[in-house]
GROMACS .gro file of C-alpha atoms in nm:
model
  256
    1UNK     CA    1   0.000   0.000   0.000
    2UNK     CA    2   0.131   0.347  -0.094
    3UNK     CA    3   0.086   0.634   0.149
    4UNK     CA    4  -0.014   0.917  -0.080
    5UNK     CA    5   0.101   1.170   0.179
    6UNK     CA    6   0.456   1.041   0.137
    7UNK     CA    7   0.471   1.073  -0.240
    8UNK     CA    8   0.751   1.299  -0.359
    9UNK     CA    9   0.655   1.631  -0.513
   10UNK     CA   10   0.594   1.624  -0.886
   11UNK     CA   11   0.451   1.843  -1.158
   12UNK     CA   12   0.255   1.763  -1.470
   13UNK     CA   13   0.438   1.813  -1.800
   14UNK     CA   14   0.374   2.121  -2.008
   15UNK     CA   15   0.050   2.093  -2.205
   16UNK     CA   16  -0.097   1.825  -1.979
   17UNK     CA   17  -0.476   1.836  -1.997
   18UNK     CA   18  -0.688   1.798  -1.684
   19UNK     CA   19  -1.053   1.726  -1.745
   20UNK     CA   20  -1.349   1.502  -1.678
   21UNK     CA   21  -1.539   1.231  -1.856
   22UNK     CA   22  -1.884   1.078  -1.888
   23UNK     CA   23  -2.078   0.822  -2.090
   24UNK     CA   24  -2.398   0.919  -2.269
   25UNK     CA   25  -2.613   0.647  -2.115
   26UNK     CA   26  -2.496   0.732  -1.764
   27UNK     CA   27  -2.594   1.100  -1.777
   28UNK     CA   28  -2.849   1.175  -2.050
   29UNK     CA   29  -3.155   0.987  -1.928
   30UNK     CA   30  -3.438   0.829  -2.127
   31UNK     CA   31  -3.218   0.634  -2.367
   32UNK     CA   32  -3.517   0.414  -2.439
   33UNK     CA   33  -3.383   0.249  -2.755
   34UNK     CA   34  -3.078   0.103  -2.577
   35UNK     CA   35  -3.065  -0.264  -2.484
   36UNK     CA   36  -2.966  -0.152  -2.134
   37UNK     CA   37  -3.285   0.048  -2.092
   38UNK     CA   38  -3.491  -0.251  -2.205
   39UNK     CA   39  -3.311  -0.480  -1.961
   40UNK     CA   40  -3.361  -0.237  -1.674
   41UNK     CA   41  -3.737  -0.240  -1.721
   42UNK     CA   42  -3.744  -0.610  -1.630
   43UNK     CA   43  -3.497  -0.578  -1.344
   44UNK     CA   44  -3.189  -0.695  -1.532
   45UNK     CA   45  -2.879  -0.479  -1.494
   46UNK     CA   46  -2.555  -0.476  -1.686
   47UNK     CA   47  -2.322  -0.494  -1.385
   48UNK     CA   48  -2.324  -0.720  -1.082
   49UNK     CA   49  -2.358  -0.436  -0.834
   50UNK     CA   50  -2.620  -0.436  -0.557
   51UNK     CA   51  -2.614  -0.055  -0.550
   52UNK     CA   52  -2.758  -0.038  -0.902
   53UNK     CA   53  -3.106  -0.174  -0.840
   54UNK     CA   54  -3.342   0.054  -1.029
   55UNK     CA   55  -3.383   0.186  -1.386
   56UNK     CA   56  -3.162   0.476  -1.493
   57UNK     CA   57  -3.463   0.693  -1.577
   58UNK     CA   58  -3.364   1.057  -1.616
   59UNK     CA   59  -3.011   0.982  -1.490
   60UNK     CA   60  -2.841   1.323  -1.447
   61UNK     CA   61  -3.090   1.479  -1.691
   62UNK     CA   62  -2.803   1.599  -1.907
   63UNK     CA   63  -3.041   1.592  -2.200
   64UNK     CA   64  -3.218   1.897  -2.058
   65UNK     CA   65  -2.938   2.048  -1.850
   66UNK     CA   66  -2.654   2.018  -2.100
   67UNK     CA   67  -2.594   2.390  -2.146
   68UNK     CA   68  -2.548   2.462  -1.777
   69UNK     CA   69  -2.354   2.138  -1.730
   70UNK     CA   70  -2.108   2.230  -2.005
   71UNK     CA   71  -2.070   2.576  -1.852
   72UNK     CA   72  -1.999   2.413  -1.515
   73UNK     CA   73  -1.725   2.203  -1.674
   74UNK     CA   74  -1.567   2.521  -1.804
   75UNK     CA   75  -1.610   2.700  -1.470
   76UNK     CA   76  -1.419   2.417  -1.300
   77UNK     CA   77  -1.124   2.497  -1.524
   78UNK     CA   78  -1.134   2.166  -1.709
   79UNK     CA   79  -0.952   2.181  -2.039
   80UNK     CA   80  -1.059   1.840  -2.167
   81UNK     CA   81  -1.382   1.644  -2.169
   82UNK     CA   82  -1.444   1.285  -2.265
   83UNK     CA   83  -1.798   1.205  -2.376
   84UNK     CA   84  -1.976   0.955  -2.596
   85UNK     CA   85  -2.243   0.942  -2.860
   86UNK     CA   86  -2.546   0.728  -2.779
   87UNK     CA   87  -2.579   0.508  -3.087
   88UNK     CA   88  -2.929   0.397  -2.984
   89UNK     CA   89  -3.052   0.758  -3.008
   90UNK     CA   90  -2.895   0.809  -3.348
   91UNK     CA   91  -3.015   0.478  -3.498
   92UNK     CA   92  -3.307   0.365  -3.278
   93UNK     CA   93  -3.422   0.117  -3.541
   94UNK     CA   94  -3.210  -0.074  -3.789
   95UNK     CA   95  -3.131   0.155  -4.083
   96UNK     CA   96  -3.339   0.446  -3.951
   97UNK     CA   97  -3.127   0.747  -3.852
   98UNK     CA   98  -3.246   1.045  -3.652
   99UNK     CA   99  -3.057   1.342  -3.794
  100UNK     CA  100  -3.196   1.563  -3.519
  101UNK     CA  101  -3.005   1.357  -3.264
  102UNK     CA  102  -2.680   1.407  -3.452
  103UNK     CA  103  -2.754   1.780  -3.464
  104UNK     CA  104  -2.806   1.779  -3.085
  105UNK     CA  105  -2.471   1.615  -3.022
  106UNK     CA  106  -2.307   1.868  -3.250
  107UNK     CA  107  -2.458   2.149  -3.041
  108UNK     CA  108  -2.305   1.997  -2.729
  109UNK     CA  109  -1.966   1.967  -2.899
  110UNK     CA  110  -1.985   2.324  -3.025
  111UNK     CA  111  -2.060   2.458  -2.677
  112UNK     CA  112  -1.764   2.266  -2.534
  113UNK     CA  113  -1.541   2.398  -2.811
  114UNK     CA  114  -1.660   2.755  -2.749
  115UNK     CA  115  -1.512   2.725  -2.398
  116UNK     CA  116  -1.182   2.604  -2.539
  117UNK     CA  117  -1.238   2.253  -2.406
  118UNK     CA  118  -1.065   1.975  -2.601
  119UNK     CA  119  -1.300   1.687  -2.681
  120UNK     CA  120  -1.233   1.314  -2.651
  121UNK     CA  121  -1.524   1.145  -2.829
  122UNK     CA  122  -1.625   0.780  -2.786
  123UNK     CA  123  -1.835   0.623  -3.060
  124UNK     CA  124  -1.983   0.350  -2.839
  125UNK     CA  125  -1.953   0.349  -2.459
  126UNK     CA  126  -2.103   0.016  -2.343
  127UNK     CA  127  -2.461   0.104  -2.446
  128UNK     CA  128  -2.585   0.041  -2.800
  129UNK     CA  129  -2.918  -0.014  -2.980
  130UNK     CA  130  -3.143  -0.297  -2.866
  131UNK     CA  131  -3.174  -0.422  -3.224
  132UNK     CA  132  -2.793  -0.448  -3.248
  133UNK     CA  133  -2.782  -0.638  -2.921
  134UNK     CA  134  -3.043  -0.884  -3.051
  135UNK     CA  135  -2.817  -0.952  -3.350
  136UNK     CA  136  -2.529  -1.044  -3.119
  137UNK     CA  137  -2.365  -0.704  -3.074
  138UNK     CA  138  -1.990  -0.657  -3.101
  139UNK     CA  139  -1.920  -1.024  -3.031
  140UNK     CA  140  -2.024  -1.115  -3.386
  141UNK     CA  141  -1.816  -0.982  -3.671
  142UNK     CA  142  -2.111  -1.039  -3.904
  143UNK     CA  143  -2.252  -0.721  -3.750
  144UNK     CA  144  -1.957  -0.513  -3.865
  145UNK     CA  145  -2.143  -0.349  -4.159
  146UNK     CA  146  -2.397  -0.200  -3.917
  147UNK     CA  147  -2.122  -0.032  -3.715
  148UNK     CA  148  -1.942   0.085  -4.028
  149UNK     CA  149  -2.264   0.246  -4.151
  150UNK     CA  150  -2.312   0.419  -3.815
  151UNK     CA  151  -1.955   0.550  -3.827
  152UNK     CA  152  -1.997   0.675  -4.183
  153UNK     CA  153  -2.312   0.860  -4.076
  154UNK     CA  154  -2.188   1.040  -3.763
  155UNK     CA  155  -1.816   1.099  -3.813
  156UNK     CA  156  -1.849   1.342  -4.108
  157UNK     CA  157  -2.093   1.553  -3.902
  158UNK     CA  158  -1.871   1.602  -3.597
  159UNK     CA  159  -1.508   1.532  -3.691
  160UNK     CA  160  -1.403   1.898  -3.704
  161UNK     CA  161  -1.478   1.941  -3.332
  162UNK     CA  162  -1.300   1.632  -3.200
  163UNK     CA  163  -0.940   1.634  -3.074
  164UNK     CA  164  -0.911   1.263  -2.978
  165UNK     CA  165  -1.123   0.960  -3.058
  166UNK     CA  166  -1.217   0.640  -2.875
  167UNK     CA  167  -1.387   0.377  -3.087
  168UNK     CA  168  -1.511   0.142  -2.811
  169UNK     CA  169  -1.496   0.150  -2.434
  170UNK     CA  170  -1.326  -0.125  -2.232
  171UNK     CA  171  -1.411  -0.432  -2.437
  172UNK     CA  172  -1.108  -0.610  -2.291
  173UNK     CA  173  -1.260  -0.686  -1.951
  174UNK     CA  174  -1.510  -0.948  -2.062
  175UNK     CA  175  -1.822  -0.731  -2.061
  176UNK     CA  176  -1.844  -0.758  -2.439
  177UNK     CA  177  -1.698  -1.106  -2.472
  178UNK     CA  178  -1.503  -1.346  -2.254
  179UNK     CA  179  -1.355  -1.566  -2.525
  180UNK     CA  180  -1.079  -1.507  -2.774
  181UNK     CA  181  -1.309  -1.516  -3.078
  182UNK     CA  182  -1.530  -1.248  -2.927
  183UNK     CA  183  -1.228  -1.032  -2.839
  184UNK     CA  184  -1.103  -1.067  -3.196
  185UNK     CA  185  -1.442  -0.954  -3.320
  186UNK     CA  186  -1.423  -0.643  -3.100
  187UNK     CA  187  -1.075  -0.571  -3.234
  188UNK     CA  188  -1.213  -0.580  -3.587
  189UNK     CA  189  -1.479  -0.329  -3.485
  190UNK     CA  190  -1.204  -0.113  -3.337
  191UNK     CA  191  -1.007  -0.135  -3.661
  192UNK     CA  192  -1.314  -0.051  -3.869
  193UNK     CA  193  -1.383   0.251  -3.650
  194UNK     CA  194  -1.020   0.360  -3.677
  195UNK     CA  195  -1.025   0.353  -4.057
  196UNK     CA  196  -1.364   0.526  -4.073
  197UNK     CA  197  -1.233   0.807  -3.853
  198UNK     CA  198  -0.912   0.844  -4.052
  199UNK     CA  199  -1.112   0.911  -4.368
  200UNK     CA  200  -1.220   1.236  -4.207
  201UNK     CA  201  -0.982   1.319  -3.924
  202UNK     CA  202  -0.611   1.317  -3.848
  203UNK     CA  203  -0.672   1.327  -3.472
  204UNK     CA  204  -0.537   1.035  -3.262
  205UNK     CA  205  -0.757   0.725  -3.239
  206UNK     CA  206  -0.771   0.444  -2.984
  207UNK     CA  207  -1.018   0.249  -2.775
  208UNK     CA  208  -1.041   0.304  -2.400
  209UNK     CA  209  -0.869   0.017  -2.219
  210UNK     CA  210  -0.956  -0.098  -1.867
  211UNK     CA  211  -0.609  -0.202  -1.757
  212UNK     CA  212  -0.619  -0.481  -1.500
  213UNK     CA  213  -0.314  -0.561  -1.289
  214UNK     CA  214  -0.285  -0.930  -1.202
  215UNK     CA  215  -0.063  -1.072  -0.927
  216UNK     CA  216  -0.006  -1.436  -0.824
  217UNK     CA  217  -0.170  -1.527  -0.494
  218UNK     CA  218   0.154  -1.697  -0.390
  219UNK     CA  219   0.451  -1.509  -0.534
  220UNK     CA  220   0.684  -1.809  -0.556
  221UNK     CA  221   0.432  -2.062  -0.686
  222UNK     CA  222   0.492  -2.140  -1.059
  223UNK     CA  223   0.126  -2.228  -1.117
  224UNK     CA  224   0.004  -1.901  -0.967
  225UNK     CA  225   0.263  -1.708  -1.167
  226UNK     CA  226   0.147  -1.879  -1.486
  227UNK     CA  227  -0.218  -1.806  -1.410
  228UNK     CA  228  -0.144  -1.438  -1.347
  229UNK     CA  229   0.038  -1.417  -1.682
  230UNK     CA  230  -0.251  -1.596  -1.853
  231UNK     CA  231  -0.505  -1.350  -1.713
  232UNK     CA  232  -0.283  -1.060  -1.819
  233UNK     CA  233  -0.281  -1.188  -2.176
  234UNK     CA  234  -0.658  -1.238  -2.175
  235UNK     CA  235  -0.741  -0.890  -2.042
  236UNK     CA  236  -0.451  -0.669  -2.150
  237UNK     CA  237  -0.183  -0.803  -2.379
  238UNK     CA  238  -0.413  -0.941  -2.650
  239UNK     CA  239  -0.523  -0.580  -2.711
  240UNK     CA  240  -0.180  -0.417  -2.695
  241UNK     CA  241  -0.024  -0.683  -2.915
  242UNK     CA  242  -0.293  -0.644  -3.179
  243UNK     CA  243  -0.258  -0.265  -3.182
  244UNK     CA  244   0.122  -0.286  -3.209
  245UNK     CA  245   0.147  -0.562  -3.468
  246UNK     CA  246  -0.188  -0.629  -3.634
  247UNK     CA  247  -0.175  -0.987  -3.506
  248UNK     CA  248  -0.474  -1.137  -3.325
  249UNK     CA  249  -0.337  -1.370  -3.058
  250UNK     CA  250  -0.532  -1.509  -2.762
  251UNK     CA  251  -0.520  -1.845  -2.576
  252UNK     CA  252  -0.747  -2.120  -2.709
  253UNK     CA  253  -0.815  -1.926  -3.030
  254UNK     CA  254  -0.645  -1.959  -3.368
  255UNK     CA  255  -0.417  -1.661  -3.429
  256UNK     CA  256  -0.467  -1.436  -3.729
   0.00000   0.00000   0.00000
């Protein structure tokens, strides 16, 4: 355990951006076309957390309070803001796009930019349309054309206001898929999002990674050491290796 009061003095490098971040589903409210909203109505929740025991409802009501919320972000002195687009608002039904929703997101981005706040934009932060979920979501690469179409619809409308991009959020932890084939599918979605973005933007692109640090229960036990390394590959290294090399490598799954 590190005593934070004993940390040596340090300073952030020049140009370091301090900011805040949110996900659309967590703050907007009434994302009724999301699979998560549908699940909540029957008492099914997307995380195993006893604190989360009721539907999200209005959430933080960002949908109606967004102007004052953006101004509060600026008043706090934040110079960066990570946010996401809610795909289920933009394409609530397969192939049916709501251009008014894209216009609303652009208004939010413009207000952030007017305060000089740099924007990190995520294309899909956990939540996505119920119809996409019913087709198997990101775990099935057969669904890739749907995501590519979504990217081609929204990116041209907002790219000029975005400083950094995230394609997907934390698909490495098992929430999207626990097996190698499913992880490979998510990586293909990441790659498709990357190339779609690069057609319009030269800003940096990645996917948000939930880094998990694994340690053997018994430090000197070879089996525990091996298991810790295995878990590290399954949750972290498969992603980093693919990004560095283009190779898809994961235990129990044929490499590509």
